[in-house]
Short mmCIF file of C-alpha atoms in Angstrom, two decimals:
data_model
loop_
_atom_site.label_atom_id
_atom_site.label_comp_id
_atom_site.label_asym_id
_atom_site.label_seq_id
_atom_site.Cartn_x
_atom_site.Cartn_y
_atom_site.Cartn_z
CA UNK A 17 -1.82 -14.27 7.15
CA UNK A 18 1.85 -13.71 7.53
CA UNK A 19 1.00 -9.49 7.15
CA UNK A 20 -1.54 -9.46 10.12
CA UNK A 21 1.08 -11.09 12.03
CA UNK A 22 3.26 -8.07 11.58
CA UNK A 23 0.99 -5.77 12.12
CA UNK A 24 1.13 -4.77 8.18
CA UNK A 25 -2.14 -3.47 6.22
CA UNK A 26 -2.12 -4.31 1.90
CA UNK A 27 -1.69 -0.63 1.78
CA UNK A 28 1.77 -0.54 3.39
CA UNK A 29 2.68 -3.83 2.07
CA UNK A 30 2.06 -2.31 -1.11
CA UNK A 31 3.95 0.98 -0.63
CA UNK A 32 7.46 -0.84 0.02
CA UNK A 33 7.35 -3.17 -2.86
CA UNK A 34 6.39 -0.16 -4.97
CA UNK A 35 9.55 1.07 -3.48
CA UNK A 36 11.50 -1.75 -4.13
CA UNK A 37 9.94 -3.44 -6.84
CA UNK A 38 8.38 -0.64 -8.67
CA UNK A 39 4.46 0.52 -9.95
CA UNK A 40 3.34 -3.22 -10.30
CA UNK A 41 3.03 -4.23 -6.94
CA UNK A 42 0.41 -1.97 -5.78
CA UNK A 43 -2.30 -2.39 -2.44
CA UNK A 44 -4.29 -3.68 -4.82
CA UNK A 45 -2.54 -5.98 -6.28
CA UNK A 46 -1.83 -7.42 -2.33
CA UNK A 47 -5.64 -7.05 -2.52
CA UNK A 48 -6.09 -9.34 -5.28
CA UNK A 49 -3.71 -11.94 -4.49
CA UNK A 50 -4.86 -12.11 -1.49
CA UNK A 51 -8.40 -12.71 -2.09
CA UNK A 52 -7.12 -14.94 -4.97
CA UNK A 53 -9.01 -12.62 -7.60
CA UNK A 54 -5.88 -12.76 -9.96
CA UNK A 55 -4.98 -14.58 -13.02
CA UNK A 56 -2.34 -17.37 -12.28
CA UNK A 57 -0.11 -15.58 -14.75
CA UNK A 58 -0.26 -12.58 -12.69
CA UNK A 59 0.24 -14.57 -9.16
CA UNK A 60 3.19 -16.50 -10.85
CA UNK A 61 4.46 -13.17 -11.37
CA UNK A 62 3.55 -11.69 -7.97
CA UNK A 63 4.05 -14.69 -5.54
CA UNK A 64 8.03 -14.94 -5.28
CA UNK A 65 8.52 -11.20 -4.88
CA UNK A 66 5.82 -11.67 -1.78
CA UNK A 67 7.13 -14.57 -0.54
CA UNK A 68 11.17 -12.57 -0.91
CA UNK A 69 9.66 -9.69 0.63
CA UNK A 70 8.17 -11.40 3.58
CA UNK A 71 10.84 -12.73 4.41
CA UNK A 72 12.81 -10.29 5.10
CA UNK A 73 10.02 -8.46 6.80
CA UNK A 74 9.74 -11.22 9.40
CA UNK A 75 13.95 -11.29 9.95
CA UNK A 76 13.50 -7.76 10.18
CA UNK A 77 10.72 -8.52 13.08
CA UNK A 78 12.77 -11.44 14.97
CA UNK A 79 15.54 -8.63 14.87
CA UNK A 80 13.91 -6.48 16.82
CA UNK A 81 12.56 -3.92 14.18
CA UNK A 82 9.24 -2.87 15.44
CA UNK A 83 8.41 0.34 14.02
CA UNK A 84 6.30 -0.29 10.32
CA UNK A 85 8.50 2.69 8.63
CA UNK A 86 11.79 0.58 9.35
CA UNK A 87 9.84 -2.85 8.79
CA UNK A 88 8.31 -1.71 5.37
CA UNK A 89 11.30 0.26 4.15
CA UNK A 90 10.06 3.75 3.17
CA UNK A 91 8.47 6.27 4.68
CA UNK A 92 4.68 5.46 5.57
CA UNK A 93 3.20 9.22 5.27
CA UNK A 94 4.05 9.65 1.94
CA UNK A 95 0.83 11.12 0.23
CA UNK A 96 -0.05 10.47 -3.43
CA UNK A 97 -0.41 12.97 -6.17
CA UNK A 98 -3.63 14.58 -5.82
CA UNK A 99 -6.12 13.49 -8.22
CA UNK A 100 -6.03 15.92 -11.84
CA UNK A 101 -9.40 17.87 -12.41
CA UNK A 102 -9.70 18.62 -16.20
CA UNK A 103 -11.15 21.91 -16.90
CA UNK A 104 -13.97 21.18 -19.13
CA UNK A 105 -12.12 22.77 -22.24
CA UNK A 106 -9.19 21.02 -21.58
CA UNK A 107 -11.41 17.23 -22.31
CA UNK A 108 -13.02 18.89 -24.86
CA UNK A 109 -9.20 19.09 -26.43
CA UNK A 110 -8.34 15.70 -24.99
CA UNK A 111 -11.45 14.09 -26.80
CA UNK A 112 -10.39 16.04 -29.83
CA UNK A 113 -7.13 14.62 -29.75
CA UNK A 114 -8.32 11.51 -28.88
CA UNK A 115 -10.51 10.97 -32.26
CA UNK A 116 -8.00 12.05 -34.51
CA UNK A 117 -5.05 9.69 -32.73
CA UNK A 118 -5.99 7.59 -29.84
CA UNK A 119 -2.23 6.42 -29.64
CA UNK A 120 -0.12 9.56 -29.69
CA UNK A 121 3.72 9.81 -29.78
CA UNK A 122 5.23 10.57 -26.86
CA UNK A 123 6.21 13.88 -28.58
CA UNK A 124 2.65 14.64 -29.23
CA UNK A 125 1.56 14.28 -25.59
CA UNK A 126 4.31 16.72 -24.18
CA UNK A 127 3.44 18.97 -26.90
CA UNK A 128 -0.42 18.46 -25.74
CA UNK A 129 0.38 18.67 -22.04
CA UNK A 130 2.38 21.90 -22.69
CA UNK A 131 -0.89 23.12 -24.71
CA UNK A 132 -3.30 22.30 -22.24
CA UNK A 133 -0.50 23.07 -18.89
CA UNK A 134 -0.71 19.24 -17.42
CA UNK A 135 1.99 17.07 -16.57
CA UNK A 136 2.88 14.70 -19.75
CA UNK A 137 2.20 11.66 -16.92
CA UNK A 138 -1.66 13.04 -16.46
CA UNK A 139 -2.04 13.48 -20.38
CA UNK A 140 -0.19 9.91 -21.02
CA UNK A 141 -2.66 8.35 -17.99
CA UNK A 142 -5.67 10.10 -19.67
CA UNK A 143 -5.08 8.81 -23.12
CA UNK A 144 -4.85 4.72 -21.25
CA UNK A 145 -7.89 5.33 -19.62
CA UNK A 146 -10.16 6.55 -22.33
CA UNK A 147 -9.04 3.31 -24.49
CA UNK A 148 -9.67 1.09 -21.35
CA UNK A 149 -12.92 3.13 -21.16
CA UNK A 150 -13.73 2.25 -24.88
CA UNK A 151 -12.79 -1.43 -24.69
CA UNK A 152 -14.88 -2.16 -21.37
CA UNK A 153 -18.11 -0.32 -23.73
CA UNK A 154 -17.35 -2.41 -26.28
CA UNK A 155 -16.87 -5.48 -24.56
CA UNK A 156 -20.07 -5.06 -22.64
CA UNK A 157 -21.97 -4.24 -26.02
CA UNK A 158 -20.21 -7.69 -27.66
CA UNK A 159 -21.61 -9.88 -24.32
CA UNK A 160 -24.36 -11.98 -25.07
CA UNK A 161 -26.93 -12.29 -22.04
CA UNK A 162 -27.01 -15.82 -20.60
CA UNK A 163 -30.87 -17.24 -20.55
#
């Protein structure tokens, strides 16, 4: 592995193409490509912007970069948004919401976030989970057991 030969974990490989090459390229997509658990759509998609990045991670290297923060590109403490706790009355509302309009406007979640005092991201995030939520149930109740 070309990573492990620079010293690099998935996490920090994942952290400068998020920086470079935004949201899609996350650890776990390195994860998953690595491990070849990805749909050949996805590594078509994922595979050149590797292979770039690599690149110029290992000229980089031969140039005598050696620290990871100047090898990766960004800064390698940066900490992630701690995860939201909903307040029990606040998923009662989301729920609410959710059953009259699982697809709201984006005007309708920043009115909702104001409502409810969450960042329209956390709202917006909440609303794709529950209808990945909802089509993982129902695709699990549509499988039929193999005999």
């Amino acid at each position: 592995m070309r990573r492990i030969t620079l010293g690099l974990t998935q996490t920090q490989v994942g952290q400068a193409l998020h920086v470079a090459e935004g949201p899609a390229y996350s650890q776990s997509a390195i994860c998953r490509f690595e491990k070849l658990d990805i749909t050949p759509k996805s590594a078509q998609k994922i595979k050149p912007v590797l292979e770039r990045w690599m690149k110029e991670a290992e000229e980089k290297y031969k140039n005598g970069v050696n620290s990871v923060a100047e090898l990766i590109g960004s800064d390698v403490n940066t900490k992630r948004k701690r995860r939201t706790s909903f307040t029990p009355q606040a998923i009662n509302m989301l729920n609410k919401n959710f059953e009259r309009n699982p697809r709201p406007t984006g005007a309708e979640m920043t009115a909702l976030a104001r409502k409810l005092k969450y960042d329209r991201e956390v709202v917006r995030v909440w609303f794709c989970n529950k209808r990945q939520t909802l089509k993982g149930n129902a695709m699990k109740m549509n499988a039929v057991p193999a005999e």
